Amino acid sequence: MPIPEDVTGEEIDKDVRQELQSLPKTLAEDVAKNLVMVARLIDEDPEGAYGYSRVALRLASRVAAVREAAGFAAYANQKYAEALAEFRAARRMTGTVELWPLMADCERGLGRPEKTLDMAGAPEVQKLDKAGQVEMRLVAAGARRDLGQLDAAIVTLQSSELASNSVQPWTARLRYAYADALLAAGRNGEAREWFAKAVEADRDGSTDASDRLAELDGVEFTDALGEDEDESEGDDARADGDVEDDKD
């Protein structure tokens, strides 16, 4: 796959660059460029990112960072079996537990929520940092909902992180998930309160909490551009009529 001229490979994280030092220089540069493209495209063009990840994987499948990138790209394309295999390979190579929540969510994607809940109770969870533990809680709550256990999902999300007034990178998503679970359980008043709290924490628009809140409040959005176009068309029609009247 073509690599844009502005991509040098130097853009990658220094830890990943260090991993690639085990490869011949030219090969390391090629792999680095493909990894840069994976990172660049994964949000806006997941299929494109997946393509570059496969190239990197073909070039350097024994590098943990490559397996991890391939896992993320597969995950972004909902190729959960493939993502799980890559995450497991990366974990074997590094011995870290950082990918545990993603692996558990892949089990959800494969229709195995019971396996997800088993993983949520595993010792590995205690080794995760705070962000990882919150992510695991979100995944476990999703598994509970998959099983129709709405009350259990709500309880799963109740935590010191949810109760905290400080805003962390995970706060908006945690509050949003809690609000959504409350709404699914028919607790609309509480859901509205937590969607509002999610809006307060969502500084970069990572959720649609504001839209959900407006929906609960019965606010309807109109397409201003569409209205302008309708008015313009009406004006044009009236103008045409005037012309025809002049002809008469």
Coordinates of C-alpha atoms in Angstrom, one line a residue:
M1 CA 0.0 0.0 0.0
P2 CA 1.3 3.5 -0.8
I3 CA 2.8 5.6 1.9
P4 CA 2.3 9.4 1.7
E5 CA 5.6 11.3 1.2
D6 CA 5.1 13.3 4.5
V7 CA 5.3 10.0 6.5
T8 CA 8.9 9.3 7.6
G9 CA 8.3 6.7 10.3
E10 CA 9.9 8.9 12.9
E11 CA 6.4 9.9 14.1
I12 CA 6.0 6.7 16.1
D13 CA 6.3 6.4 19.8
K14 CA 9.9 6.1 21.0
D15 CA 9.1 2.7 22.8
V16 CA 7.8 1.3 19.5
R17 CA 10.9 2.6 17.7
Q18 CA 13.1 0.9 20.2
E19 CA 11.2 -2.4 19.6
L20 CA 11.9 -2.1 15.9
Q21 CA 15.6 -1.8 16.4
S22 CA 15.7 -5.6 16.4
L23 CA 15.0 -5.4 12.6
P24 CA 17.3 -4.5 9.8
K25 CA 17.3 -0.7 9.3
T26 CA 15.4 -0.5 6.0
L27 CA 12.8 -3.0 7.2
A28 CA 12.4 -1.2 10.5
E29 CA 11.7 2.0 8.5
D30 CA 9.1 0.3 6.3
V31 CA 7.3 -1.2 9.4
A32 CA 7.4 2.2 11.2
K33 CA 5.8 4.0 8.3
N34 CA 3.0 1.4 8.1
L35 CA 2.4 1.7 11.9
V36 CA 2.2 5.5 11.5
M37 CA -0.5 5.0 8.8
V38 CA -2.4 2.7 11.1
A39 CA -2.5 5.3 13.9
R40 CA -3.3 8.1 11.4
L41 CA -6.3 6.3 9.8
I42 CA -7.8 4.1 12.6
D43 CA -10.5 6.6 13.6
E44 CA -11.5 8.1 10.3
D45 CA -10.7 5.2 7.9
P46 CA -10.6 1.9 9.9
E47 CA -10.5 -0.2 6.7
G48 CA -7.5 1.7 5.4
A49 CA -5.8 1.3 8.8
Y50 CA -6.5 -2.4 8.7
G51 CA -4.8 -2.6 5.3
Y52 CA -1.6 -1.0 6.6
S53 CA -1.7 -3.1 9.7
R54 CA -1.7 -6.3 7.6
V55 CA 1.4 -5.0 5.7
A56 CA 3.2 -4.3 9.0
L57 CA 2.2 -7.8 10.2
R58 CA 3.5 -9.4 7.1
L59 CA 6.9 -7.6 7.5
A60 CA 7.4 -8.0 11.3
S61 CA 5.0 -10.4 13.0
R62 CA 7.4 -11.1 15.8
V63 CA 7.3 -7.5 17.1
A64 CA 4.8 -7.0 19.9
A65 CA 3.9 -3.4 18.8
V66 CA 3.0 -4.7 15.4
R67 CA 0.7 -7.4 16.8
E68 CA -0.9 -4.9 19.0
A69 CA -1.5 -2.4 16.1
A70 CA -2.9 -5.3 14.1
G71 CA -5.2 -6.0 17.0
F72 CA -6.5 -2.5 17.3
A73 CA -7.1 -2.2 13.5
A74 CA -9.0 -5.5 13.5
Y75 CA -11.0 -4.4 16.5
A76 CA -11.9 -1.1 14.8
N77 CA -13.3 -3.2 11.9
Q78 CA -15.2 -5.4 14.3
K79 CA -13.1 -8.4 13.3
Y80 CA -13.2 -9.6 16.9
A81 CA -11.7 -13.1 16.5
E82 CA -8.8 -11.7 14.7
A83 CA -8.3 -8.8 17.1
L84 CA -8.4 -11.2 20.1
A85 CA -5.7 -13.4 18.5
E86 CA -3.5 -10.4 17.9
F87 CA -4.0 -9.0 21.4
R88 CA -3.2 -12.4 22.9
A89 CA 0.0 -12.7 20.9
A90 CA 1.1 -9.2 22.0
R91 CA 0.3 -10.1 25.6
R92 CA 2.4 -13.2 25.4
M93 CA 5.3 -11.2 24.0
T94 CA 5.2 -8.4 26.5
G95 CA 3.7 -10.1 29.6
T96 CA 1.7 -7.0 30.4
V97 CA -2.1 -6.8 31.2
E98 CA -2.9 -3.5 29.5
L99 CA -4.9 -5.2 26.7
W100 CA -7.0 -7.3 29.1
P101 CA -10.2 -5.1 28.8
L102 CA -9.9 -5.1 25.0
M103 CA -9.6 -8.8 25.0
A104 CA -12.6 -9.1 27.2
D105 CA -14.6 -6.8 24.9
C106 CA -13.6 -9.0 22.0
E107 CA -15.3 -11.9 23.8
R108 CA -18.4 -9.7 24.0
G109 CA -18.1 -9.0 20.3
L110 CA -17.9 -12.8 19.6
G111 CA -21.2 -13.3 21.6
R112 CA -19.5 -14.7 24.7
P113 CA -20.5 -12.3 27.5
E114 CA -20.1 -15.0 30.2
K115 CA -16.4 -15.3 29.2
T116 CA -16.2 -11.5 29.5
L117 CA -17.5 -11.6 33.0
D118 CA -15.0 -14.4 33.9
M119 CA -12.2 -12.1 32.7
A120 CA -13.7 -9.2 34.8
G121 CA -13.2 -11.3 37.9
A122 CA -9.7 -12.5 37.0
P123 CA -6.5 -11.5 39.0
E124 CA -5.2 -9.6 36.0
V125 CA -7.8 -6.9 36.6
Q126 CA -6.1 -6.0 39.9
K127 CA -2.8 -5.4 37.9
L128 CA -4.4 -2.8 35.7
D129 CA -3.9 0.9 36.3
K130 CA -6.9 3.1 37.2
A131 CA -7.9 3.8 33.6
G132 CA -7.7 0.1 32.8
Q133 CA -9.9 -0.9 35.7
V134 CA -12.5 1.7 34.7
E135 CA -12.4 0.3 31.1
M136 CA -12.9 -3.2 32.5
R137 CA -15.9 -2.0 34.5
L138 CA -17.4 -0.5 31.3
V139 CA -16.9 -3.8 29.4
A140 CA -18.3 -5.9 32.3
A141 CA -21.4 -3.7 32.5
G142 CA -21.8 -4.1 28.7
A143 CA -21.7 -7.9 29.2
R144 CA -24.3 -7.7 31.9
R145 CA -26.6 -5.8 29.5
D146 CA -25.9 -8.4 26.8
L147 CA -27.3 -10.9 29.2
G148 CA -30.3 -8.7 30.0
Q149 CA -29.1 -8.1 33.5
L150 CA -29.8 -4.3 33.6
D151 CA -29.7 -3.9 37.4
A152 CA -26.4 -5.8 37.6
A153 CA -25.0 -3.5 34.9
I154 CA -26.0 -0.4 36.9
V155 CA -24.4 -1.8 40.0
T156 CA -21.2 -2.7 38.1
L157 CA -20.8 0.9 37.1
Q158 CA -21.3 2.3 40.6
S159 CA -17.8 3.1 41.9
S160 CA -15.7 5.7 43.5
E161 CA -14.7 6.8 40.0
L162 CA -18.3 7.4 39.1
A163 CA -19.0 9.3 42.3
S164 CA -15.9 11.5 42.0
N165 CA -16.4 15.1 41.0
S166 CA -13.0 15.3 39.4
V167 CA -12.9 14.9 35.6
Q168 CA -10.5 12.3 34.3
P169 CA -10.1 11.0 30.7
W170 CA -12.6 8.2 31.4
T171 CA -15.2 10.3 33.3
A172 CA -17.5 11.2 30.4
R173 CA -17.7 7.7 29.1
L174 CA -18.3 6.2 32.6
R175 CA -21.1 8.7 33.3
Y176 CA -22.6 8.2 29.9
A177 CA -22.6 4.4 30.3
Y178 CA -24.3 4.8 33.7
A179 CA -26.9 7.1 32.3
D180 CA -27.6 4.8 29.4
A181 CA -28.0 1.8 31.7
L182 CA -30.4 3.8 33.9
L183 CA -32.5 4.8 30.9
A184 CA -32.6 1.1 29.7
A185 CA -33.9 0.2 33.1
G186 CA -36.7 2.8 32.9
R187 CA -35.1 5.2 35.4
N188 CA -35.5 8.2 33.2
G189 CA -35.1 10.9 35.8
E190 CA -31.8 9.6 37.1
A191 CA -30.7 8.9 33.5
R192 CA -31.3 12.6 32.7
E193 CA -29.2 13.7 35.7
W194 CA -26.3 11.5 34.6
F195 CA -26.4 12.5 31.0
A196 CA -26.1 16.1 32.2
K197 CA -23.1 15.1 34.3
A198 CA -21.6 13.3 31.2
V199 CA -22.1 16.5 29.2
E200 CA -20.2 18.5 31.9
A201 CA -17.2 16.1 31.6
D202 CA -17.3 15.6 27.9
R203 CA -14.9 18.4 26.9
D204 CA -13.9 16.9 23.5
G205 CA -17.2 15.6 22.4
S206 CA -16.3 11.9 22.7
T207 CA -19.9 10.9 23.4
D208 CA -23.3 12.1 22.1
A209 CA -24.4 12.9 25.7
S210 CA -25.7 16.3 24.7
D211 CA -28.0 14.9 22.0
R212 CA -29.3 12.2 24.4
L213 CA -30.0 14.9 27.0
A214 CA -31.8 17.1 24.5
E215 CA -33.8 14.0 23.4
L216 CA -34.9 13.3 27.0
D217 CA -35.9 17.0 27.4
G218 CA -38.0 16.8 24.2
V219 CA -35.9 19.2 22.2
E220 CA -36.2 18.8 18.4
F221 CA -33.5 20.0 16.2
T222 CA -34.4 21.5 12.8
D223 CA -32.2 21.7 9.8
A224 CA -31.7 25.5 9.4
L225 CA -30.0 25.0 6.0
G226 CA -33.0 22.9 4.8
E227 CA -35.4 25.7 5.9
D228 CA -33.3 28.3 4.1
E229 CA -33.4 26.2 0.9
D230 CA -37.2 25.7 1.2
E231 CA -37.7 29.5 1.6
S232 CA -35.4 30.1 -1.3
E233 CA -37.3 27.7 -3.5
G234 CA -40.5 29.4 -2.5
D235 CA -39.0 32.8 -3.4
D236 CA -37.9 31.4 -6.8
A237 CA -41.4 30.1 -7.4
R238 CA -42.9 33.4 -6.6
A239 CA -40.4 35.2 -8.8
D240 CA -41.3 32.8 -11.7
G241 CA -44.9 33.6 -11.2
D242 CA -44.2 37.3 -11.3
V243 CA -42.3 36.8 -14.6
E244 CA -45.2 34.9 -16.1
D245 CA -47.6 37.6 -14.9
D246 CA -45.5 40.2 -16.6
K247 CA -45.6 38.2 -19.9
D248 CA -49.4 38.2 -19.7

